[in-house]
Tab-separated table of N, CA and C in Angstrom:
chain	number	residue	atom	x	y	z
Y	16	MET	N	11.300	8.541	7.945
Y	16	MET	CA	11.953	7.431	8.551
Y	16	MET	C	12.962	6.904	7.509
Y	17	GLU	N	14.160	6.685	7.956
Y	17	GLU	CA	15.226	6.057	7.178
Y	17	GLU	C	14.975	4.628	6.991
Y	18	LEU	N	15.352	4.073	5.845
Y	18	LEU	CA	15.209	2.668	5.516
Y	18	LEU	C	15.819	1.755	6.669
Y	19	ASN	N	17.002	2.002	7.051
Y	19	ASN	CA	17.602	1.218	8.177
Y	19	ASN	C	16.771	1.174	9.405
Y	20	GLU	N	16.236	2.438	9.770
Y	20	GLU	CA	15.427	2.475	10.933
Y	20	GLU	C	14.103	1.673	10.798
Y	21	LEU	N	13.473	1.856	9.606
Y	21	LEU	CA	12.296	1.036	9.324
Y	21	LEU	C	12.501	-0.500	9.381
Y	22	LEU	N	13.628	-0.963	8.775
Y	22	LEU	CA	13.911	-2.366	8.799
Y	22	LEU	C	14.199	-2.784	10.283
Y	23	GLU	N	14.853	-2.002	11.084
Y	23	GLU	CA	15.134	-2.264	12.425
Y	23	GLU	C	13.811	-2.446	13.108
Y	24	HIS	N	12.808	-1.551	12.906
Y	24	HIS	CA	11.594	-1.769	13.530
Y	24	HIS	C	10.905	-2.965	13.183
Y	25	PHE	N	10.888	-3.311	11.879
Y	25	PHE	CA	10.307	-4.583	11.420
Y	25	PHE	C	10.990	-5.814	12.137
Y	26	ASN	N	12.182	-5.734	12.161
Y	26	ASN	CA	12.929	-6.927	12.697
Y	26	ASN	C	12.818	-7.115	14.236
Y	27	ASN	N	12.256	-6.020	14.942
Y	27	ASN	CA	12.110	-6.223	16.318
Y	27	ASN	C	10.639	-6.620	16.692
Y	28	GLY	N	9.874	-6.807	15.746
Y	28	GLY	CA	8.462	-7.311	16.128
Y	28	GLY	C	7.841	-8.276	15.035
Y	29	ASP	N	6.604	-8.496	15.130
Y	29	ASP	CA	5.949	-9.324	14.171
Y	29	ASP	C	5.351	-8.710	12.914
Y	30	THR	N	6.016	-7.594	12.538
Y	30	THR	CA	5.454	-6.791	11.461
Y	30	THR	C	6.176	-7.129	10.203
Y	31	LEU	N	7.020	-7.996	10.089
Y	31	LEU	CA	7.785	-8.351	8.791
Y	31	LEU	C	7.826	-9.839	8.702
Y	32	GLY	N	7.272	-10.374	7.555
Y	32	GLY	CA	7.375	-11.726	7.313
Y	32	GLY	C	8.678	-12.169	6.687
Y	33	GLU	N	9.046	-13.445	6.671
Y	33	GLU	CA	10.448	-13.862	6.081
Y	33	GLU	C	10.195	-13.812	4.629
Y	34	GLY	N	11.295	-13.729	3.870
Y	34	GLY	CA	11.284	-13.591	2.458
Y	34	GLY	C	10.941	-12.249	1.891
Y	35	PHE	N	10.985	-11.249	2.770
Y	35	PHE	CA	10.635	-9.829	2.361
Y	35	PHE	C	11.857	-9.290	1.490
Y	36	GLY	N	11.403	-8.583	0.366
Y	36	GLY	CA	12.460	-7.934	-0.352
Y	36	GLY	C	11.935	-6.435	-0.623
Y	37	LEU	N	12.987	-5.616	-0.702
Y	37	LEU	CA	12.743	-4.159	-0.997
Y	37	LEU	C	13.880	-3.637	-1.678
Y	38	PHE	N	13.616	-2.953	-2.809
Y	38	PHE	CA	14.691	-2.153	-3.461
Y	38	PHE	C	14.463	-0.729	-3.095
Y	39	PRO	N	15.572	0.000	-2.502
Y	39	PRO	CA	15.503	1.307	-2.137
Y	39	PRO	C	15.522	2.212	-3.476
Y	40	PRO	N	15.161	3.423	-3.369
Y	40	PRO	CA	14.794	4.115	-2.136
Y	40	PRO	C	13.352	3.808	-1.787
Y	41	PHE	N	12.961	3.928	-0.549
Y	41	PHE	CA	11.676	3.729	-0.049
Y	41	PHE	C	11.346	4.828	0.940
Y	42	TYR	N	10.123	5.312	0.915
Y	42	TYR	CA	9.784	6.546	1.724
Y	42	TYR	C	8.537	6.215	2.488
Y	43	THR	N	8.465	6.659	3.847
Y	43	THR	CA	7.377	6.507	4.595
Y	43	THR	C	7.363	7.682	5.548
Y	44	ASP	N	6.167	8.215	5.845
Y	44	ASP	CA	6.042	9.329	6.773
Y	44	ASP	C	6.092	9.019	8.281
Y	45	PHE	N	5.838	7.733	8.597
Y	45	PHE	CA	5.819	7.257	10.020
Y	45	PHE	C	6.600	5.997	10.058
Y	46	GLY	N	6.087	4.910	9.416
Y	46	GLY	CA	6.811	3.633	9.246
Y	46	GLY	C	6.382	2.616	10.280
Y	47	LYS	N	5.746	3.027	11.340
Y	47	LYS	CA	5.533	2.015	12.513
Y	47	LYS	C	4.118	1.390	12.332
Y	48	ASN	N	3.376	1.794	11.354
Y	48	ASN	CA	1.985	1.248	11.185
Y	48	ASN	C	1.888	0.496	9.859
Y	49	ILE	N	2.964	-0.281	9.601
Y	49	ILE	CA	3.067	-1.152	8.390
Y	49	ILE	C	3.243	-2.623	8.818
Y	50	ILE	N	2.365	-3.455	8.396
Y	50	ILE	CA	2.529	-4.895	8.638
Y	50	ILE	C	2.669	-5.595	7.312
Y	51	ILE	N	3.806	-6.380	7.163
Y	51	ILE	CA	4.135	-6.894	5.952
Y	51	ILE	C	4.222	-8.472	6.115
Y	52	GLY	N	3.494	-9.261	5.260
Y	52	GLY	CA	3.494	-10.738	5.301
Y	52	GLY	C	4.755	-11.371	4.626
Y	53	ARG	N	4.700	-12.639	4.552
Y	53	ARG	CA	5.851	-13.377	3.944
Y	53	ARG	C	5.840	-13.180	2.510
Y	54	ASN	N	7.132	-13.228	2.008
Y	54	ASN	CA	7.451	-13.173	0.522
Y	54	ASN	C	6.825	-12.035	-0.212
Y	55	VAL	N	6.882	-10.859	0.441
Y	55	VAL	CA	6.390	-9.649	-0.160
Y	55	VAL	C	7.566	-8.918	-0.768
Y	56	PHE	N	7.305	-8.378	-1.957
Y	56	PHE	CA	8.414	-7.572	-2.611
Y	56	PHE	C	7.897	-6.145	-2.880
Y	57	ILE	N	8.772	-5.170	-2.545
Y	57	ILE	CA	8.388	-3.803	-2.793
Y	57	ILE	C	9.534	-3.135	-3.666
Y	58	ASN	N	9.168	-2.619	-4.791
Y	58	ASN	CA	10.211	-2.207	-5.738
Y	58	ASN	C	10.544	-0.755	-5.369
Y	59	ALA	N	11.535	-0.234	-6.131
Y	59	ALA	CA	12.150	1.121	-5.814
Y	59	ALA	C	11.167	2.296	-5.918
Y	60	GLY	N	11.355	3.203	-5.050
Y	60	GLY	CA	10.630	4.499	-5.157
Y	60	GLY	C	9.260	4.598	-4.635
Y	61	CYS	N	8.891	3.588	-3.757
Y	61	CYS	CA	7.524	3.543	-3.253
Y	61	CYS	C	7.330	4.573	-2.123
Y	62	LYS	N	6.166	5.057	-1.972
Y	62	LYS	CA	5.866	6.030	-0.881
Y	62	LYS	C	4.729	5.616	-0.082
Y	63	PHE	N	4.876	5.203	1.160
Y	63	PHE	CA	3.844	4.755	2.057
Y	63	PHE	C	3.501	5.757	3.037
Y	64	GLN	N	2.288	6.337	3.059
Y	64	GLN	CA	1.877	7.268	4.032
Y	64	GLN	C	1.066	6.364	4.944
Y	65	ASP	N	1.653	5.937	6.078
Y	65	ASP	CA	1.132	4.806	6.950
Y	65	ASP	C	0.385	5.245	8.204
Y	66	GLN	N	0.144	6.603	8.385
Y	66	GLN	CA	-0.493	6.904	9.694
Y	66	GLN	C	-1.847	6.227	9.908
Y	67	GLY	N	-2.596	5.917	8.790
Y	67	GLY	CA	-3.868	5.205	8.904
Y	67	GLY	C	-3.681	3.724	9.108
Y	68	GLY	N	-2.503	3.155	8.837
Y	68	GLY	CA	-2.239	1.768	8.933
Y	68	GLY	C	-2.187	1.138	7.532
Y	69	ILE	N	-1.194	0.324	7.296
Y	69	ILE	CA	-1.097	-0.519	6.040
Y	69	ILE	C	-0.816	-1.902	6.391
Y	70	THR	N	-1.497	-2.803	5.758
Y	70	THR	CA	-1.263	-4.191	5.930
Y	70	THR	C	-1.114	-4.798	4.556
Y	71	ILE	N	0.010	-5.481	4.318
Y	71	ILE	CA	0.353	-6.175	3.008
Y	71	ILE	C	0.444	-7.645	3.237
Y	72	ASP	N	-0.366	-8.401	2.769
Y	72	ASP	CA	-0.338	-9.863	2.957
Y	72	ASP	C	0.534	-10.580	2.154
Y	73	GLU	N	0.736	-11.888	2.459
Y	73	GLU	CA	1.943	-12.656	1.828
Y	73	GLU	C	1.788	-12.728	0.269
Y	74	GLY	N	2.972	-12.706	-0.292
Y	74	GLY	CA	3.069	-12.882	-1.715
Y	74	GLY	C	2.774	-11.613	-2.677
Y	75	ALA	N	2.481	-10.495	-1.938
Y	75	ALA	CA	2.146	-9.348	-2.670
Y	75	ALA	C	3.393	-8.759	-3.363
Y	76	LEU	N	3.147	-8.188	-4.552
Y	76	LEU	CA	4.186	-7.533	-5.331
Y	76	LEU	C	3.780	-6.127	-5.613
Y	77	ILE	N	4.727	-5.163	-5.138
Y	77	ILE	CA	4.425	-3.723	-5.213
Y	77	ILE	C	5.374	-3.124	-6.285
Y	78	GLY	N	4.944	-2.537	-7.223
Y	78	GLY	CA	5.835	-2.003	-8.266
Y	78	GLY	C	6.405	-0.723	-8.055
Y	79	HIS	N	7.301	-0.178	-8.936
Y	79	HIS	CA	8.024	0.897	-8.829
Y	79	HIS	C	7.122	2.128	-8.584
Y	80	GLY	N	7.501	2.989	-7.606
Y	80	GLY	CA	6.764	4.232	-7.513
Y	80	GLY	C	5.318	4.190	-6.964
Y	81	VAL	N	4.983	3.060	-6.360
Y	81	VAL	CA	3.557	2.986	-5.937
Y	81	VAL	C	3.422	3.802	-4.659
Y	82	VAL	N	2.230	4.472	-4.589
Y	82	VAL	CA	1.882	5.357	-3.367
Y	82	VAL	C	0.707	4.670	-2.680
Y	83	LEU	N	0.902	4.489	-1.372
Y	83	LEU	CA	-0.216	4.011	-0.479
Y	83	LEU	C	-0.510	5.144	0.373
Y	84	ALA	N	-1.639	5.793	0.272
Y	84	ALA	CA	-1.968	7.075	0.995
Y	84	ALA	C	-3.114	6.823	1.981
Y	85	THR	N	-2.862	6.709	3.260
Y	85	THR	CA	-3.878	6.449	4.206
Y	85	THR	C	-4.503	7.649	4.937
Y	86	LEU	N	-4.187	8.869	4.455
Y	86	LEU	CA	-4.680	10.030	5.000
Y	86	LEU	C	-5.460	10.816	3.809
Y	87	ASP	N	-6.448	11.600	4.289
Y	87	ASP	CA	-7.088	12.532	3.261
Y	87	ASP	C	-7.377	13.734	4.143
Y	88	HIS	N	-7.564	14.843	3.395
Y	88	HIS	CA	-8.066	16.141	3.946
Y	88	HIS	C	-9.541	16.260	3.875
Y	89	ASP	N	-10.069	17.054	4.813
Y	89	ASP	CA	-11.540	17.360	4.740
Y	89	ASP	C	-11.981	18.136	3.416
Y	90	ILE	N	-13.017	17.839	2.847
Y	90	ILE	CA	-13.483	18.504	1.664
Y	90	ILE	C	-14.020	19.931	1.990
Y	91	ASP	N	-14.541	20.179	3.169
Y	91	ASP	CA	-14.989	21.478	3.645
Y	91	ASP	C	-13.840	22.470	3.729
Y	92	PRO	N	-13.755	23.527	2.912
Y	92	PRO	CA	-12.677	24.450	3.096
Y	92	PRO	C	-12.348	24.938	4.530
Y	93	ALA	N	-13.409	25.096	5.231
Y	93	ALA	CA	-13.172	25.576	6.672
Y	93	ALA	C	-12.594	24.518	7.539
Y	94	LYS	N	-12.540	23.252	7.024
Y	94	LYS	CA	-11.982	22.201	7.829
Y	94	LYS	C	-10.826	21.530	7.032
Y	95	ARG	N	-10.401	22.068	6.093
Y	95	ARG	CA	-9.367	21.537	5.100
Y	95	ARG	C	-8.163	21.028	5.761
Y	96	GLN	N	-7.752	21.647	6.951
Y	96	GLN	CA	-6.617	21.244	7.587
Y	96	GLN	C	-6.691	19.878	8.458
Y	97	GLN	N	-7.968	19.476	8.560
Y	97	GLN	CA	-8.349	18.170	9.319
Y	97	GLN	C	-7.912	17.035	8.497
Y	98	LEU	N	-7.253	16.009	9.079
Y	98	LEU	CA	-6.925	14.825	8.407
Y	98	LEU	C	-7.779	13.710	8.797
Y	99	HIS	N	-8.068	12.810	7.791
Y	99	HIS	CA	-9.012	11.670	7.999
Y	99	HIS	C	-8.265	10.366	7.631
Y	100	PRO	N	-7.771	9.679	8.619
Y	100	PRO	CA	-7.004	8.449	8.362
Y	100	PRO	C	-7.967	7.238	8.126
Y	101	ALA	N	-7.531	6.325	7.328
Y	101	ALA	CA	-8.256	4.974	7.176
Y	101	ALA	C	-7.210	3.992	6.686
Y	102	PRO	N	-7.301	2.791	7.136
Y	102	PRO	CA	-6.255	1.792	6.800
Y	102	PRO	C	-6.384	1.249	5.263
Y	103	ILE	N	-5.255	0.851	4.783
Y	103	ILE	CA	-5.258	0.245	3.483
Y	103	ILE	C	-4.813	-1.240	3.775
Y	104	HIS	N	-5.460	-2.196	3.112
Y	104	HIS	CA	-5.224	-3.555	3.242
Y	104	HIS	C	-5.024	-4.156	1.814
Y	105	ILE	N	-3.841	-4.775	1.560
Y	105	ILE	CA	-3.324	-5.403	0.338
Y	105	ILE	C	-3.460	-6.902	0.605
Y	106	GLY	N	-4.286	-7.564	-0.152
Y	106	GLY	CA	-4.492	-9.087	0.080
Y	106	GLY	C	-3.358	-9.926	-0.411
Y	107	ARG	N	-3.512	-11.231	-0.270
Y	107	ARG	CA	-2.428	-12.237	-0.625
Y	107	ARG	C	-2.331	-12.203	-2.203
Y	108	ASN	N	-1.045	-12.281	-2.639
Y	108	ASN	CA	-0.695	-12.475	-3.954
Y	108	ASN	C	-1.209	-11.328	-4.919
Y	109	VAL	N	-1.408	-10.232	-4.273
Y	109	VAL	CA	-1.783	-9.011	-5.189
Y	109	VAL	C	-0.557	-8.438	-5.904
Y	110	TRP	N	-0.809	-7.972	-7.098
Y	110	TRP	CA	0.361	-7.338	-7.869
Y	110	TRP	C	-0.177	-5.924	-8.169
Y	111	ILE	N	0.561	-4.929	-7.638
Y	111	ILE	CA	0.221	-3.580	-7.948
Y	111	ILE	C	1.263	-3.049	-8.880
Y	112	GLY	N	0.900	-2.606	-10.060
Y	112	GLY	CA	1.820	-2.156	-11.093
Y	112	GLY	C	2.451	-0.781	-10.762
Y	113	ALA	N	3.497	-0.456	-11.495
Y	113	ALA	CA	4.218	0.712	-11.286
Y	113	ALA	C	3.408	2.018	-11.374
Y	114	ASN	N	3.731	2.994	-10.372
Y	114	ASN	CA	3.132	4.286	-10.233
Y	114	ASN	C	1.622	4.310	-10.043
Y	115	ALA	N	1.076	3.171	-9.447
Y	115	ALA	CA	-0.291	3.201	-9.006
Y	115	ALA	C	-0.410	3.901	-7.652
Y	116	THR	N	-1.603	4.459	-7.374
Y	116	THR	CA	-1.955	5.007	-6.152
Y	116	THR	C	-3.060	4.310	-5.528
Y	117	VAL	N	-2.926	3.949	-4.275
Y	117	VAL	CA	-4.140	3.409	-3.494
Y	117	VAL	C	-4.531	4.378	-2.449
Y	118	THR	N	-5.707	4.775	-2.334
Y	118	THR	CA	-6.139	5.728	-1.341
Y	118	THR	C	-6.724	5.108	-0.073
Y	119	LYS	N	-6.907	6.059	0.928
Y	119	LYS	CA	-7.285	5.670	2.326
Y	119	LYS	C	-8.563	4.663	2.291
Y	120	GLY	N	-8.557	3.743	3.142
Y	120	GLY	CA	-9.662	3.012	3.353
Y	120	GLY	C	-9.913	1.763	2.310
Y	121	VAL	N	-9.036	1.719	1.442
Y	121	VAL	CA	-9.148	0.615	0.373
Y	121	VAL	C	-8.627	-0.734	0.800
Y	122	THR	N	-9.423	-1.749	0.440
Y	122	THR	CA	-8.939	-3.101	0.589
Y	122	THR	C	-8.831	-3.715	-0.886
Y	123	ILE	N	-7.703	-4.394	-1.190
Y	123	ILE	CA	-7.481	-5.025	-2.377
Y	123	ILE	C	-7.554	-6.459	-2.175
Y	124	GLY	N	-8.533	-7.216	-2.783
Y	124	GLY	CA	-8.714	-8.552	-2.476
Y	124	GLY	C	-7.537	-9.479	-2.944
Y	125	ASP	N	-7.422	-10.625	-2.386
Y	125	ASP	CA	-6.491	-11.682	-2.764
Y	125	ASP	C	-6.466	-11.901	-4.290
Y	126	ASP	N	-5.307	-12.073	-4.821
Y	126	ASP	CA	-5.034	-12.466	-6.209
Y	126	ASP	C	-5.448	-11.313	-7.271
Y	127	ALA	N	-5.749	-10.049	-6.761
Y	127	ALA	CA	-6.145	-9.019	-7.735
Y	127	ALA	C	-4.879	-8.430	-8.267
Y	128	VAL	N	-5.087	-7.681	-9.404
Y	128	VAL	CA	-4.016	-6.885	-10.165
Y	128	VAL	C	-4.468	-5.472	-10.332
Y	129	VAL	N	-3.651	-4.592	-9.986
Y	129	VAL	CA	-3.817	-3.229	-10.123
Y	129	VAL	C	-2.921	-2.802	-11.280
Y	130	ALA	N	-3.410	-2.265	-12.404
Y	130	ALA	CA	-2.589	-1.845	-13.572
Y	130	ALA	C	-1.707	-0.595	-13.160
Y	131	ALA	N	-0.675	-0.575	-13.950
Y	131	ALA	CA	0.344	0.522	-13.712
Y	131	ALA	C	-0.430	1.871	-13.990
Y	132	GLY	N	-0.137	2.849	-13.134
Y	132	GLY	CA	-0.730	4.146	-13.254
Y	132	GLY	C	-2.187	4.326	-12.657
Y	133	ALA	N	-2.772	3.247	-12.199
Y	133	ALA	CA	-4.119	3.308	-11.781
Y	133	ALA	C	-4.181	4.058	-10.474
Y	134	VAL	N	-5.446	4.756	-10.172
Y	134	VAL	CA	-5.771	5.356	-8.882
Y	134	VAL	C	-6.881	4.663	-8.327
Y	135	VAL	N	-6.648	3.855	-7.287
Y	135	VAL	CA	-7.612	2.994	-6.661
Y	135	VAL	C	-8.219	3.687	-5.493
Y	136	THR	N	-9.503	3.981	-5.671
Y	136	THR	CA	-10.348	4.848	-4.643
Y	136	THR	C	-11.376	3.996	-3.996
Y	137	LYS	N	-11.665	2.817	-4.438
Y	137	LYS	CA	-12.649	1.883	-3.847
Y	137	LYS	C	-12.101	0.473	-3.794
Y	138	ASP	N	-12.736	-0.374	-2.980
Y	138	ASP	CA	-12.258	-1.691	-2.832
Y	138	ASP	C	-12.200	-2.440	-4.094
Y	139	VAL	N	-11.203	-3.345	-4.193
Y	139	VAL	CA	-11.096	-4.218	-5.376
Y	139	VAL	C	-11.449	-5.660	-4.964
Y	140	PRO	N	-12.371	-6.295	-5.803
Y	140	PRO	CA	-12.739	-7.611	-5.395
Y	140	PRO	C	-11.545	-8.653	-5.536
Y	141	LYS	N	-11.769	-9.798	-5.009
Y	141	LYS	CA	-10.737	-10.883	-5.077
Y	141	LYS	C	-10.637	-11.319	-6.630
Y	142	GLY	N	-9.404	-11.457	-7.036
Y	142	GLY	CA	-9.228	-11.814	-8.427
Y	142	GLY	C	-9.410	-10.828	-9.471
Y	143	ALA	N	-9.772	-9.550	-9.179
Y	143	ALA	CA	-10.135	-8.566	-10.172
Y	143	ALA	C	-8.820	-8.016	-10.745
Y	144	ILE	N	-8.957	-7.472	-12.015
Y	144	ILE	CA	-7.853	-6.727	-12.638
Y	144	ILE	C	-8.532	-5.334	-12.798
Y	145	VAL	N	-7.932	-4.332	-12.201
Y	145	VAL	CA	-8.477	-2.937	-12.365
Y	145	VAL	C	-7.437	-2.038	-12.955
Y	146	GLY	N	-7.875	-1.022	-13.547
Y	146	GLY	CA	-6.897	0.036	-14.098
Y	146	GLY	C	-7.769	1.326	-14.381
Y	147	GLY	N	-7.013	2.295	-14.587
Y	147	GLY	CA	-7.542	3.624	-14.883
Y	147	GLY	C	-7.545	4.600	-13.858
Y	148	VAL	N	-8.106	5.843	-14.126
Y	148	VAL	CA	-8.184	6.909	-13.121
Y	148	VAL	C	-9.583	7.443	-13.172
Y	149	PRO	N	-10.490	7.119	-12.222
Y	149	PRO	CA	-10.137	6.158	-11.097
Y	149	PRO	C	-10.248	4.811	-11.609
Y	150	ALA	N	-9.737	3.911	-10.844
Y	150	ALA	CA	-9.608	2.471	-11.277
Y	150	ALA	C	-11.020	1.815	-11.462
Y	151	LYS	N	-11.154	1.072	-12.467
Y	151	LYS	CA	-12.400	0.422	-12.914
Y	151	LYS	C	-12.069	-1.045	-13.182
Y	152	LEU	N	-13.059	-1.955	-13.046
Y	152	LEU	CA	-12.877	-3.357	-13.297
Y	152	LEU	C	-12.567	-3.485	-14.817
Y	153	ILE	N	-11.576	-4.211	-15.104
Y	153	ILE	CA	-11.302	-4.569	-16.535
Y	153	ILE	C	-11.739	-6.035	-16.870
Y	154	LYS	N	-11.309	-6.920	-15.842
Y	154	LYS	CA	-11.746	-8.304	-15.994
Y	154	LYS	C	-11.308	-9.011	-14.720
Y	155	TYR	N	-11.556	-10.314	-14.690
Y	155	TYR	CA	-11.086	-11.098	-13.592
Y	155	TYR	C	-9.889	-12.073	-14.078
Y	156	VAL	N	-9.015	-12.292	-13.156
Y	156	VAL	CA	-7.928	-13.211	-13.412
Y	156	VAL	C	-8.420	-14.604	-13.802
Y	157	GLN	N	-7.876	-15.190	-14.787
Y	157	GLN	CA	-8.168	-16.420	-15.164
Y	157	GLN	C	-7.281	-17.473	-14.443
Y	158	GLY	N	-7.832	-18.397	-13.736
Y	158	GLY	CA	-6.967	-19.293	-12.910
Y	158	GLY	C	-7.407	-20.595	-12.751
């Protein structure tokens, strides 16, 4: 889906909050299963595979080259062509660093931070800072 087509979709519904910012290029495989809250910023080069659904709550910051992947293939080689979708939910005021990947079914809690380059395969608690491959708890945000 082209960026202009995606923004037109967002502007025709309740799927895009005010104060949204995006630096192109931006890539998505479908584009119509993305809900974005107010004051969200998405940096350049992000890739959203949204067939399973993506929700990004208000105030989230998405760094350069972040991948949100809502689909997975079956582990069984005989069923490898089958896709398994599950939604990704990014909480309020989350910061996802450059080149991080978030996989299907993951929820990132409010105020959490995902370090650059992390691969998030499990839910991230509210206020947690995670990093690594796979992402692990580093500490909690001091606030």
